[in-house]
mmCIF file with all atom_site columns, C-alpha atoms in Angstrom:
data_model
loop_
_atom_site.group_PDB
_atom_site.id
_atom_site.type_symbol
_atom_site.label_atom_id
_atom_site.label_alt_id
_atom_site.label_comp_id
_atom_site.label_asym_id
_atom_site.label_entity_id
_atom_site.label_seq_id
_atom_site.pdbx_PDB_ins_code
_atom_site.Cartn_x
_atom_site.Cartn_y
_atom_site.Cartn_z
_atom_site.occupancy
_atom_site.B_iso_or_equiv
_atom_site.pdbx_formal_charge
_atom_site.auth_seq_id
_atom_site.auth_comp_id
_atom_site.auth_asym_id
_atom_site.auth_atom_id
_atom_site.pdbx_PDB_model_num
ATOM 1   C CA . UNK A 1 1   ? 115.029 83.623  94.849  1.00 0.00 ? 5   UNK A CA 1
ATOM 2   C CA . UNK A 1 2   ? 112.602 86.092  96.438  1.00 0.00 ? 6   UNK A CA 1
ATOM 3   C CA . UNK A 1 3   ? 109.449 83.992  96.443  1.00 0.00 ? 7   UNK A CA 1
ATOM 4   C CA . UNK A 1 4   ? 107.335 83.936  99.596  1.00 0.00 ? 8   UNK A CA 1
ATOM 5   C CA . UNK A 1 5   ? 107.148 80.555  101.281 1.00 0.00 ? 9   UNK A CA 1
ATOM 6   C CA . UNK A 1 6   ? 103.721 79.308  102.282 1.00 0.00 ? 10  UNK A CA 1
ATOM 7   C CA . UNK A 1 7   ? 104.927 76.356  104.330 1.00 0.00 ? 11  UNK A CA 1
ATOM 8   C CA . UNK A 1 8   ? 103.851 75.843  107.932 1.00 0.00 ? 12  UNK A CA 1
ATOM 9   C CA . UNK A 1 9   ? 107.146 77.191  109.174 1.00 0.00 ? 13  UNK A CA 1
ATOM 10  C CA . UNK A 1 10  ? 106.988 80.215  106.891 1.00 0.00 ? 14  UNK A CA 1
ATOM 11  C CA . UNK A 1 11  ? 104.131 82.128  108.508 1.00 0.00 ? 15  UNK A CA 1
ATOM 12  C CA . UNK A 1 12  ? 105.116 85.271  110.341 1.00 0.00 ? 16  UNK A CA 1
ATOM 13  C CA . UNK A 1 13  ? 103.344 86.382  113.449 1.00 0.00 ? 17  UNK A CA 1
ATOM 14  C CA . UNK A 1 14  ? 100.013 88.109  112.960 1.00 0.00 ? 18  UNK A CA 1
ATOM 15  C CA . UNK A 1 15  ? 98.089  89.509  115.908 1.00 0.00 ? 19  UNK A CA 1
ATOM 16  C CA . UNK A 1 16  ? 94.443  90.474  115.392 1.00 0.00 ? 20  UNK A CA 1
ATOM 17  C CA . UNK A 1 17  ? 94.265  93.151  118.088 1.00 0.00 ? 21  UNK A CA 1
ATOM 18  C CA . UNK A 1 18  ? 96.490  95.780  116.373 1.00 0.00 ? 22  UNK A CA 1
ATOM 19  C CA . UNK A 1 19  ? 94.310  95.619  113.226 1.00 0.00 ? 23  UNK A CA 1
ATOM 20  C CA . UNK A 1 20  ? 90.937  94.916  114.822 1.00 0.00 ? 24  UNK A CA 1
ATOM 21  C CA . UNK A 1 21  ? 89.518  98.268  113.689 1.00 0.00 ? 25  UNK A CA 1
ATOM 22  C CA . UNK A 1 22  ? 90.728  97.635  110.127 1.00 0.00 ? 26  UNK A CA 1
ATOM 23  C CA . UNK A 1 23  ? 89.172  94.155  110.160 1.00 0.00 ? 27  UNK A CA 1
ATOM 24  C CA . UNK A 1 24  ? 85.911  95.752  111.326 1.00 0.00 ? 28  UNK A CA 1
ATOM 25  C CA . UNK A 1 25  ? 86.115  98.255  108.462 1.00 0.00 ? 29  UNK A CA 1
ATOM 26  C CA . UNK A 1 26  ? 86.752  95.487  105.937 1.00 0.00 ? 30  UNK A CA 1
ATOM 27  C CA . UNK A 1 27  ? 83.811  93.532  107.374 1.00 0.00 ? 31  UNK A CA 1
ATOM 28  C CA . UNK A 1 28  ? 81.603  96.611  106.920 1.00 0.00 ? 32  UNK A CA 1
ATOM 29  C CA . UNK A 1 29  ? 82.880  96.993  103.356 1.00 0.00 ? 33  UNK A CA 1
ATOM 30  C CA . UNK A 1 30  ? 81.910  93.387  102.608 1.00 0.00 ? 34  UNK A CA 1
ATOM 31  C CA . UNK A 1 31  ? 78.453  93.936  104.080 1.00 0.00 ? 35  UNK A CA 1
ATOM 32  C CA . UNK A 1 32  ? 77.846  97.334  102.480 1.00 0.00 ? 36  UNK A CA 1
ATOM 33  C CA . UNK A 1 33  ? 79.118  96.686  98.975  1.00 0.00 ? 37  UNK A CA 1
ATOM 34  C CA . UNK A 1 34  ? 77.213  93.421  98.561  1.00 0.00 ? 38  UNK A CA 1
ATOM 35  C CA . UNK A 1 35  ? 74.030  94.990  99.928  1.00 0.00 ? 39  UNK A CA 1
ATOM 36  C CA . UNK A 1 36  ? 74.305  97.734  97.286  1.00 0.00 ? 40  UNK A CA 1
ATOM 37  C CA . UNK A 1 37  ? 74.999  95.177  94.536  1.00 0.00 ? 41  UNK A CA 1
ATOM 38  C CA . UNK A 1 38  ? 72.127  92.980  95.728  1.00 0.00 ? 42  UNK A CA 1
ATOM 39  C CA . UNK A 1 39  ? 69.417  95.599  96.082  1.00 0.00 ? 43  UNK A CA 1
ATOM 40  C CA . UNK A 1 40  ? 70.421  98.322  93.623  1.00 0.00 ? 44  UNK A CA 1
ATOM 41  C CA . UNK A 1 41  ? 69.270  96.422  90.560  1.00 0.00 ? 45  UNK A CA 1
ATOM 42  C CA . UNK A 1 42  ? 65.806  96.019  92.108  1.00 0.00 ? 46  UNK A CA 1
ATOM 43  C CA . UNK A 1 43  ? 65.896  99.743  92.825  1.00 0.00 ? 47  UNK A CA 1
ATOM 44  C CA . UNK A 1 44  ? 66.677  100.474 89.155  1.00 0.00 ? 48  UNK A CA 1
ATOM 45  C CA . UNK A 1 45  ? 63.793  98.202  88.152  1.00 0.00 ? 49  UNK A CA 1
ATOM 46  C CA . UNK A 1 46  ? 61.385  99.819  90.604  1.00 0.00 ? 50  UNK A CA 1
ATOM 47  C CA . UNK A 1 47  ? 62.406  103.249 89.298  1.00 0.00 ? 51  UNK A CA 1
ATOM 48  C CA . UNK A 1 48  ? 61.093  102.188 85.885  1.00 0.00 ? 52  UNK A CA 1
ATOM 49  C CA . UNK A 1 49  ? 64.273  100.748 84.391  1.00 0.00 ? 53  UNK A CA 1
ATOM 50  C CA . UNK A 1 50  ? 63.669  97.799  82.078  1.00 0.00 ? 54  UNK A CA 1
ATOM 51  C CA . UNK A 1 51  ? 66.156  95.093  81.077  1.00 0.00 ? 55  UNK A CA 1
ATOM 52  C CA . UNK A 1 52  ? 68.243  97.544  78.993  1.00 0.00 ? 56  UNK A CA 1
ATOM 53  C CA . UNK A 1 53  ? 68.557  100.014 81.898  1.00 0.00 ? 57  UNK A CA 1
ATOM 54  C CA . UNK A 1 54  ? 69.501  97.216  84.285  1.00 0.00 ? 58  UNK A CA 1
ATOM 55  C CA . UNK A 1 55  ? 72.140  95.912  81.866  1.00 0.00 ? 59  UNK A CA 1
ATOM 56  C CA . UNK A 1 56  ? 73.461  99.444  81.352  1.00 0.00 ? 60  UNK A CA 1
ATOM 57  C CA . UNK A 1 57  ? 73.716  99.896  85.124  1.00 0.00 ? 61  UNK A CA 1
ATOM 58  C CA . UNK A 1 58  ? 75.809  96.715  85.512  1.00 0.00 ? 62  UNK A CA 1
ATOM 59  C CA . UNK A 1 59  ? 77.842  97.689  82.465  1.00 0.00 ? 63  UNK A CA 1
ATOM 60  C CA . UNK A 1 60  ? 78.685  101.093 83.947  1.00 0.00 ? 64  UNK A CA 1
ATOM 61  C CA . UNK A 1 61  ? 79.877  99.490  87.190  1.00 0.00 ? 65  UNK A CA 1
ATOM 62  C CA . UNK A 1 62  ? 82.056  97.084  85.208  1.00 0.00 ? 66  UNK A CA 1
ATOM 63  C CA . UNK A 1 63  ? 83.454  99.709  82.837  1.00 0.00 ? 67  UNK A CA 1
ATOM 64  C CA . UNK A 1 64  ? 84.277  102.156 85.603  1.00 0.00 ? 68  UNK A CA 1
ATOM 65  C CA . UNK A 1 65  ? 86.103  99.364  87.467  1.00 0.00 ? 69  UNK A CA 1
ATOM 66  C CA . UNK A 1 66  ? 88.556  99.206  84.548  1.00 0.00 ? 70  UNK A CA 1
ATOM 67  C CA . UNK A 1 67  ? 90.015  102.603 85.475  1.00 0.00 ? 71  UNK A CA 1
ATOM 68  C CA . UNK A 1 68  ? 90.544  101.619 89.117  1.00 0.00 ? 72  UNK A CA 1
ATOM 69  C CA . UNK A 1 69  ? 94.344  101.105 88.887  1.00 0.00 ? 73  UNK A CA 1
ATOM 70  C CA . UNK A 1 70  ? 94.908  104.510 87.277  1.00 0.00 ? 74  UNK A CA 1
ATOM 71  C CA . UNK A 1 71  ? 92.351  106.399 89.354  1.00 0.00 ? 75  UNK A CA 1
ATOM 72  C CA . UNK A 1 72  ? 93.789  105.267 92.675  1.00 0.00 ? 76  UNK A CA 1
ATOM 73  C CA . UNK A 1 73  ? 97.511  104.787 91.951  1.00 0.00 ? 77  UNK A CA 1
ATOM 74  C CA . UNK A 1 74  ? 98.616  107.679 94.172  1.00 0.00 ? 78  UNK A CA 1
ATOM 75  C CA . UNK A 1 75  ? 96.205  106.791 96.972  1.00 0.00 ? 79  UNK A CA 1
ATOM 76  C CA . UNK A 1 76  ? 97.264  103.117 96.963  1.00 0.00 ? 80  UNK A CA 1
ATOM 77  C CA . UNK A 1 77  ? 100.869 104.225 97.496  1.00 0.00 ? 81  UNK A CA 1
ATOM 78  C CA . UNK A 1 78  ? 100.002 105.933 100.811 1.00 0.00 ? 82  UNK A CA 1
ATOM 79  C CA . UNK A 1 79  ? 101.739 104.106 103.636 1.00 0.00 ? 83  UNK A CA 1
ATOM 80  C CA . UNK A 1 80  ? 99.728  105.746 106.408 1.00 0.00 ? 84  UNK A CA 1
ATOM 81  C CA . UNK A 1 81  ? 97.762  103.028 108.157 1.00 0.00 ? 85  UNK A CA 1
ATOM 82  C CA . UNK A 1 82  ? 94.181  102.759 106.924 1.00 0.00 ? 86  UNK A CA 1
ATOM 83  C CA . UNK A 1 83  ? 94.086  106.177 105.210 1.00 0.00 ? 87  UNK A CA 1
ATOM 84  C CA . UNK A 1 84  ? 94.108  104.853 101.625 1.00 0.00 ? 88  UNK A CA 1
ATOM 85  C CA . UNK A 1 85  ? 91.308  102.410 102.399 1.00 0.00 ? 89  UNK A CA 1
ATOM 86  C CA . UNK A 1 86  ? 89.333  105.143 104.170 1.00 0.00 ? 90  UNK A CA 1
ATOM 87  C CA . UNK A 1 87  ? 89.556  107.469 101.133 1.00 0.00 ? 91  UNK A CA 1
ATOM 88  C CA . UNK A 1 88  ? 88.522  104.767 98.670  1.00 0.00 ? 92  UNK A CA 1
ATOM 89  C CA . UNK A 1 89  ? 85.811  103.368 100.942 1.00 0.00 ? 93  UNK A CA 1
ATOM 90  C CA . UNK A 1 90  ? 84.466  106.882 101.479 1.00 0.00 ? 94  UNK A CA 1
ATOM 91  C CA . UNK A 1 91  ? 84.161  107.254 97.695  1.00 0.00 ? 95  UNK A CA 1
ATOM 92  C CA . UNK A 1 92  ? 82.406  103.883 97.583  1.00 0.00 ? 96  UNK A CA 1
ATOM 93  C CA . UNK A 1 93  ? 79.953  105.105 100.245 1.00 0.00 ? 97  UNK A CA 1
ATOM 94  C CA . UNK A 1 94  ? 79.326  108.282 98.257  1.00 0.00 ? 98  UNK A CA 1
ATOM 95  C CA . UNK A 1 95  ? 78.474  106.234 95.161  1.00 0.00 ? 99  UNK A CA 1
ATOM 96  C CA . UNK A 1 96  ? 76.070  104.091 97.177  1.00 0.00 ? 100 UNK A CA 1
ATOM 97  C CA . UNK A 1 97  ? 74.470  107.179 98.744  1.00 0.00 ? 101 UNK A CA 1
ATOM 98  C CA . UNK A 1 98  ? 73.837  109.116 95.513  1.00 0.00 ? 102 UNK A CA 1
ATOM 99  C CA . UNK A 1 99  ? 70.445  107.455 94.759  1.00 0.00 ? 103 UNK A CA 1
ATOM 100 C CA . UNK A 1 100 ? 69.134  109.099 97.944  1.00 0.00 ? 104 UNK A CA 1
ATOM 101 C CA . UNK A 1 101 ? 69.441  112.428 96.123  1.00 0.00 ? 105 UNK A CA 1
ATOM 102 C CA . UNK A 1 102 ? 67.518  111.503 92.993  1.00 0.00 ? 106 UNK A CA 1
ATOM 103 C CA . UNK A 1 103 ? 66.055  108.665 90.939  1.00 0.00 ? 107 UNK A CA 1
ATOM 104 C CA . UNK A 1 104 ? 66.685  109.910 87.396  1.00 0.00 ? 108 UNK A CA 1
ATOM 105 C CA . UNK A 1 105 ? 68.541  107.518 85.046  1.00 0.00 ? 109 UNK A CA 1
ATOM 106 C CA . UNK A 1 106 ? 71.433  109.990 84.826  1.00 0.00 ? 110 UNK A CA 1
ATOM 107 C CA . UNK A 1 107 ? 71.758  110.154 88.608  1.00 0.00 ? 111 UNK A CA 1
ATOM 108 C CA . UNK A 1 108 ? 71.658  106.356 88.934  1.00 0.00 ? 112 UNK A CA 1
ATOM 109 C CA . UNK A 1 109 ? 74.343  106.181 86.215  1.00 0.00 ? 113 UNK A CA 1
ATOM 110 C CA . UNK A 1 110 ? 76.555  108.530 88.246  1.00 0.00 ? 114 UNK A CA 1
ATOM 111 C CA . UNK A 1 111 ? 76.013  106.289 91.269  1.00 0.00 ? 115 UNK A CA 1
ATOM 112 C CA . UNK A 1 112 ? 77.126  103.252 89.250  1.00 0.00 ? 116 UNK A CA 1
ATOM 113 C CA . UNK A 1 113 ? 80.262  105.005 87.977  1.00 0.00 ? 117 UNK A CA 1
ATOM 114 C CA . UNK A 1 114 ? 81.344  106.395 91.374  1.00 0.00 ? 118 UNK A CA 1
ATOM 115 C CA . UNK A 1 115 ? 80.626  103.086 93.093  1.00 0.00 ? 119 UNK A CA 1
ATOM 116 C CA . UNK A 1 116 ? 82.298  101.062 90.339  1.00 0.00 ? 120 UNK A CA 1
ATOM 117 C CA . UNK A 1 117 ? 85.517  103.057 90.251  1.00 0.00 ? 121 UNK A CA 1
ATOM 118 C CA . UNK A 1 118 ? 86.016  102.531 93.987  1.00 0.00 ? 122 UNK A CA 1
ATOM 119 C CA . UNK A 1 119 ? 84.793  99.099  95.035  1.00 0.00 ? 123 UNK A CA 1
ATOM 120 C CA . UNK A 1 120 ? 87.580  96.935  93.534  1.00 0.00 ? 124 UNK A CA 1
ATOM 121 C CA . UNK A 1 121 ? 90.178  99.394  94.819  1.00 0.00 ? 125 UNK A CA 1
ATOM 122 C CA . UNK A 1 122 ? 89.295  98.598  98.444  1.00 0.00 ? 126 UNK A CA 1
ATOM 123 C CA . UNK A 1 123 ? 90.684  95.086  97.951  1.00 0.00 ? 127 UNK A CA 1
ATOM 124 C CA . UNK A 1 124 ? 93.830  96.597  96.441  1.00 0.00 ? 128 UNK A CA 1
ATOM 125 C CA . UNK A 1 125 ? 94.242  99.025  99.325  1.00 0.00 ? 129 UNK A CA 1
ATOM 126 C CA . UNK A 1 126 ? 93.865  96.169  101.804 1.00 0.00 ? 130 UNK A CA 1
ATOM 127 C CA . UNK A 1 127 ? 96.573  94.181  100.022 1.00 0.00 ? 131 UNK A CA 1
ATOM 128 C CA . UNK A 1 128 ? 98.785  97.283  100.079 1.00 0.00 ? 132 UNK A CA 1
ATOM 129 C CA . UNK A 1 129 ? 98.050  97.766  103.793 1.00 0.00 ? 133 UNK A CA 1
ATOM 130 C CA . UNK A 1 130 ? 99.196  94.206  104.523 1.00 0.00 ? 134 UNK A CA 1
ATOM 131 C CA . UNK A 1 131 ? 102.336 94.611  102.407 1.00 0.00 ? 135 UNK A CA 1
ATOM 132 C CA . UNK A 1 132 ? 103.243 97.919  104.071 1.00 0.00 ? 136 UNK A CA 1
ATOM 133 C CA . UNK A 1 133 ? 102.689 96.656  107.617 1.00 0.00 ? 137 UNK A CA 1
ATOM 134 C CA . UNK A 1 134 ? 103.941 93.060  107.693 1.00 0.00 ? 138 UNK A CA 1
ATOM 135 C CA . UNK A 1 135 ? 107.012 91.134  106.568 1.00 0.00 ? 139 UNK A CA 1
ATOM 136 C CA . UNK A 1 136 ? 106.454 88.844  103.537 1.00 0.00 ? 140 UNK A CA 1
ATOM 137 C CA . UNK A 1 137 ? 106.292 85.712  105.681 1.00 0.00 ? 141 UNK A CA 1
ATOM 138 C CA . UNK A 1 138 ? 103.220 87.125  107.486 1.00 0.00 ? 142 UNK A CA 1
ATOM 139 C CA . UNK A 1 139 ? 101.340 88.109  104.313 1.00 0.00 ? 143 UNK A CA 1
ATOM 140 C CA . UNK A 1 140 ? 99.432  84.806  103.861 1.00 0.00 ? 144 UNK A CA 1
ATOM 141 C CA . UNK A 1 141 ? 98.111  84.873  107.440 1.00 0.00 ? 145 UNK A CA 1
ATOM 142 C CA . UNK A 1 142 ? 97.251  88.578  107.326 1.00 0.00 ? 146 UNK A CA 1
ATOM 143 C CA . UNK A 1 143 ? 95.484  88.299  103.952 1.00 0.00 ? 147 UNK A CA 1
ATOM 144 C CA . UNK A 1 144 ? 93.599  85.240  105.236 1.00 0.00 ? 148 UNK A CA 1
ATOM 145 C CA . UNK A 1 145 ? 92.361  87.218  108.268 1.00 0.00 ? 149 UNK A CA 1
ATOM 146 C CA . UNK A 1 146 ? 91.265  90.099  106.028 1.00 0.00 ? 150 UNK A CA 1
ATOM 147 C CA . UNK A 1 147 ? 89.504  87.727  103.632 1.00 0.00 ? 151 UNK A CA 1
ATOM 148 C CA . UNK A 1 148 ? 87.636  85.989  106.450 1.00 0.00 ? 152 UNK A CA 1
ATOM 149 C CA . UNK A 1 149 ? 86.442  89.348  107.803 1.00 0.00 ? 153 UNK A CA 1
ATOM 150 C CA . UNK A 1 150 ? 85.334  90.466  104.331 1.00 0.00 ? 154 UNK A CA 1
ATOM 151 C CA . UNK A 1 151 ? 83.633  87.112  103.660 1.00 0.00 ? 155 UNK A CA 1
ATOM 152 C CA . UNK A 1 152 ? 81.644  87.280  106.888 1.00 0.00 ? 156 UNK A CA 1
ATOM 153 C CA . UNK A 1 153 ? 80.451  90.770  105.961 1.00 0.00 ? 157 UNK A CA 1
ATOM 154 C CA . UNK A 1 154 ? 79.568  89.649  102.465 1.00 0.00 ? 158 UNK A CA 1
ATOM 155 C CA . UNK A 1 155 ? 77.528  86.765  103.868 1.00 0.00 ? 159 UNK A CA 1
ATOM 156 C CA . UNK A 1 156 ? 75.721  88.642  106.630 1.00 0.00 ? 160 UNK A CA 1
ATOM 157 C CA . UNK A 1 157 ? 75.190  91.956  104.820 1.00 0.00 ? 161 UNK A CA 1
ATOM 158 C CA . UNK A 1 158 ? 72.345  90.973  102.471 1.00 0.00 ? 162 UNK A CA 1
ATOM 159 C CA . UNK A 1 159 ? 70.615  89.003  105.228 1.00 0.00 ? 163 UNK A CA 1
ATOM 160 C CA . UNK A 1 160 ? 70.633  91.951  107.657 1.00 0.00 ? 164 UNK A CA 1
ATOM 161 C CA . UNK A 1 161 ? 69.833  94.586  105.034 1.00 0.00 ? 165 UNK A CA 1
ATOM 162 C CA . UNK A 1 162 ? 67.103  92.387  103.540 1.00 0.00 ? 166 UNK A CA 1
ATOM 163 C CA . UNK A 1 163 ? 65.513  91.980  106.975 1.00 0.00 ? 167 UNK A CA 1
ATOM 164 C CA . UNK A 1 164 ? 65.603  95.750  107.534 1.00 0.00 ? 168 UNK A CA 1
ATOM 165 C CA . UNK A 1 165 ? 64.074  96.367  104.110 1.00 0.00 ? 169 UNK A CA 1
ATOM 166 C CA . UNK A 1 166 ? 61.330  93.793  104.708 1.00 0.00 ? 170 UNK A CA 1
ATOM 167 C CA . UNK A 1 167 ? 60.541  95.278  108.099 1.00 0.00 ? 171 UNK A CA 1
ATOM 168 C CA . UNK A 1 168 ? 60.383  98.865  106.825 1.00 0.00 ? 172 UNK A CA 1
ATOM 169 C CA . UNK A 1 169 ? 58.834  98.067  103.453 1.00 0.00 ? 173 UNK A CA 1
ATOM 170 C CA . UNK A 1 170 ? 60.990  100.100 101.049 1.00 0.00 ? 174 UNK A CA 1
ATOM 171 C CA . UNK A 1 171 ? 64.075  99.397  98.936  1.00 0.00 ? 175 UNK A CA 1
ATOM 172 C CA . UNK A 1 172 ? 65.392  102.873 99.707  1.00 0.00 ? 176 UNK A CA 1
ATOM 173 C CA . UNK A 1 173 ? 66.233  101.625 103.185 1.00 0.00 ? 177 UNK A CA 1
ATOM 174 C CA . UNK A 1 174 ? 68.493  98.967  101.658 1.00 0.00 ? 178 UNK A CA 1
ATOM 175 C CA . UNK A 1 175 ? 70.478  101.641 99.846  1.00 0.00 ? 179 UNK A CA 1
ATOM 176 C CA . UNK A 1 176 ? 70.587  103.912 102.886 1.00 0.00 ? 180 UNK A CA 1
ATOM 177 C CA . UNK A 1 177 ? 71.856  101.083 105.078 1.00 0.00 ? 181 UNK A CA 1
ATOM 178 C CA . UNK A 1 178 ? 74.426  99.922  102.513 1.00 0.00 ? 182 UNK A CA 1
ATOM 179 C CA . UNK A 1 179 ? 75.788  103.477 102.166 1.00 0.00 ? 183 UNK A CA 1
ATOM 180 C CA . UNK A 1 180 ? 75.879  103.813 105.970 1.00 0.00 ? 184 UNK A CA 1
ATOM 181 C CA . UNK A 1 181 ? 77.786  100.516 106.326 1.00 0.00 ? 185 UNK A CA 1
ATOM 182 C CA . UNK A 1 182 ? 80.344  101.682 103.755 1.00 0.00 ? 186 UNK A CA 1
ATOM 183 C CA . UNK A 1 183 ? 80.696  105.065 105.472 1.00 0.00 ? 187 UNK A CA 1
ATOM 184 C CA . UNK A 1 184 ? 81.204  103.374 108.854 1.00 0.00 ? 188 UNK A CA 1
ATOM 185 C CA . UNK A 1 185 ? 83.801  101.127 107.234 1.00 0.00 ? 189 UNK A CA 1
ATOM 186 C CA . UNK A 1 186 ? 85.633  104.220 105.975 1.00 0.00 ? 190 UNK A CA 1
ATOM 187 C CA . UNK A 1 187 ? 85.605  105.719 109.478 1.00 0.00 ? 191 UNK A CA 1
ATOM 188 C CA . UNK A 1 188 ? 86.921  102.456 110.942 1.00 0.00 ? 192 UNK A CA 1
ATOM 189 C CA . UNK A 1 189 ? 89.725  102.311 108.373 1.00 0.00 ? 193 UNK A CA 1
ATOM 190 C CA . UNK A 1 190 ? 90.584  105.940 109.109 1.00 0.00 ? 194 UNK A CA 1
ATOM 191 C CA . UNK A 1 191 ? 91.153  104.975 112.750 1.00 0.00 ? 195 UNK A CA 1
ATOM 192 C CA . UNK A 1 192 ? 93.752  102.332 111.788 1.00 0.00 ? 196 UNK A CA 1
ATOM 193 C CA . UNK A 1 193 ? 97.325  103.402 112.445 1.00 0.00 ? 197 UNK A CA 1
ATOM 194 C CA . UNK A 1 194 ? 100.438 101.771 111.098 1.00 0.00 ? 198 UNK A CA 1
ATOM 195 C CA . UNK A 1 195 ? 101.173 98.440  112.772 1.00 0.00 ? 199 UNK A CA 1
ATOM 196 C CA . UNK A 1 196 ? 104.178 98.799  115.051 1.00 0.00 ? 200 UNK A CA 1
#
């Protein structure tokens, strides 16, 4: 039987230091993606989009997420440290940054599609990273550490980005900051080497 044991004695060793930069990148992903999801709909509304446009925006994110497994299959197979996550997270950042270049409905739709096709894949690339770099008995501990990092980012992101937006008085800052957080996360992931 090849099932992974989750008992107390079954946890492999997991040290935070060798993956600290990856954890930072995953934290930034949590903060950046949720900031985009939180503030983008208000941005669509403020750009003149009514209920139908807002629903279409969410729908495009959801529909594009369906192609995630096929779009990223080759990238998810890369066993080269944080490279796969960096590529996908960079695409995510690009999707979040696109509204800076224009406010037309078509441009916002492109943002939704590019963002949507990438954001679920970051979780998949993190799971792949753990599987490539740790023995099965360490997977629960490693995934738990990743999830905690992501959860902290997801919690703190909207608070920090909301405060920045309130202070500067424009929703565009929320999108700029969310795209910057995602881009920084991609850079952090790029710095992650394989765990020895």
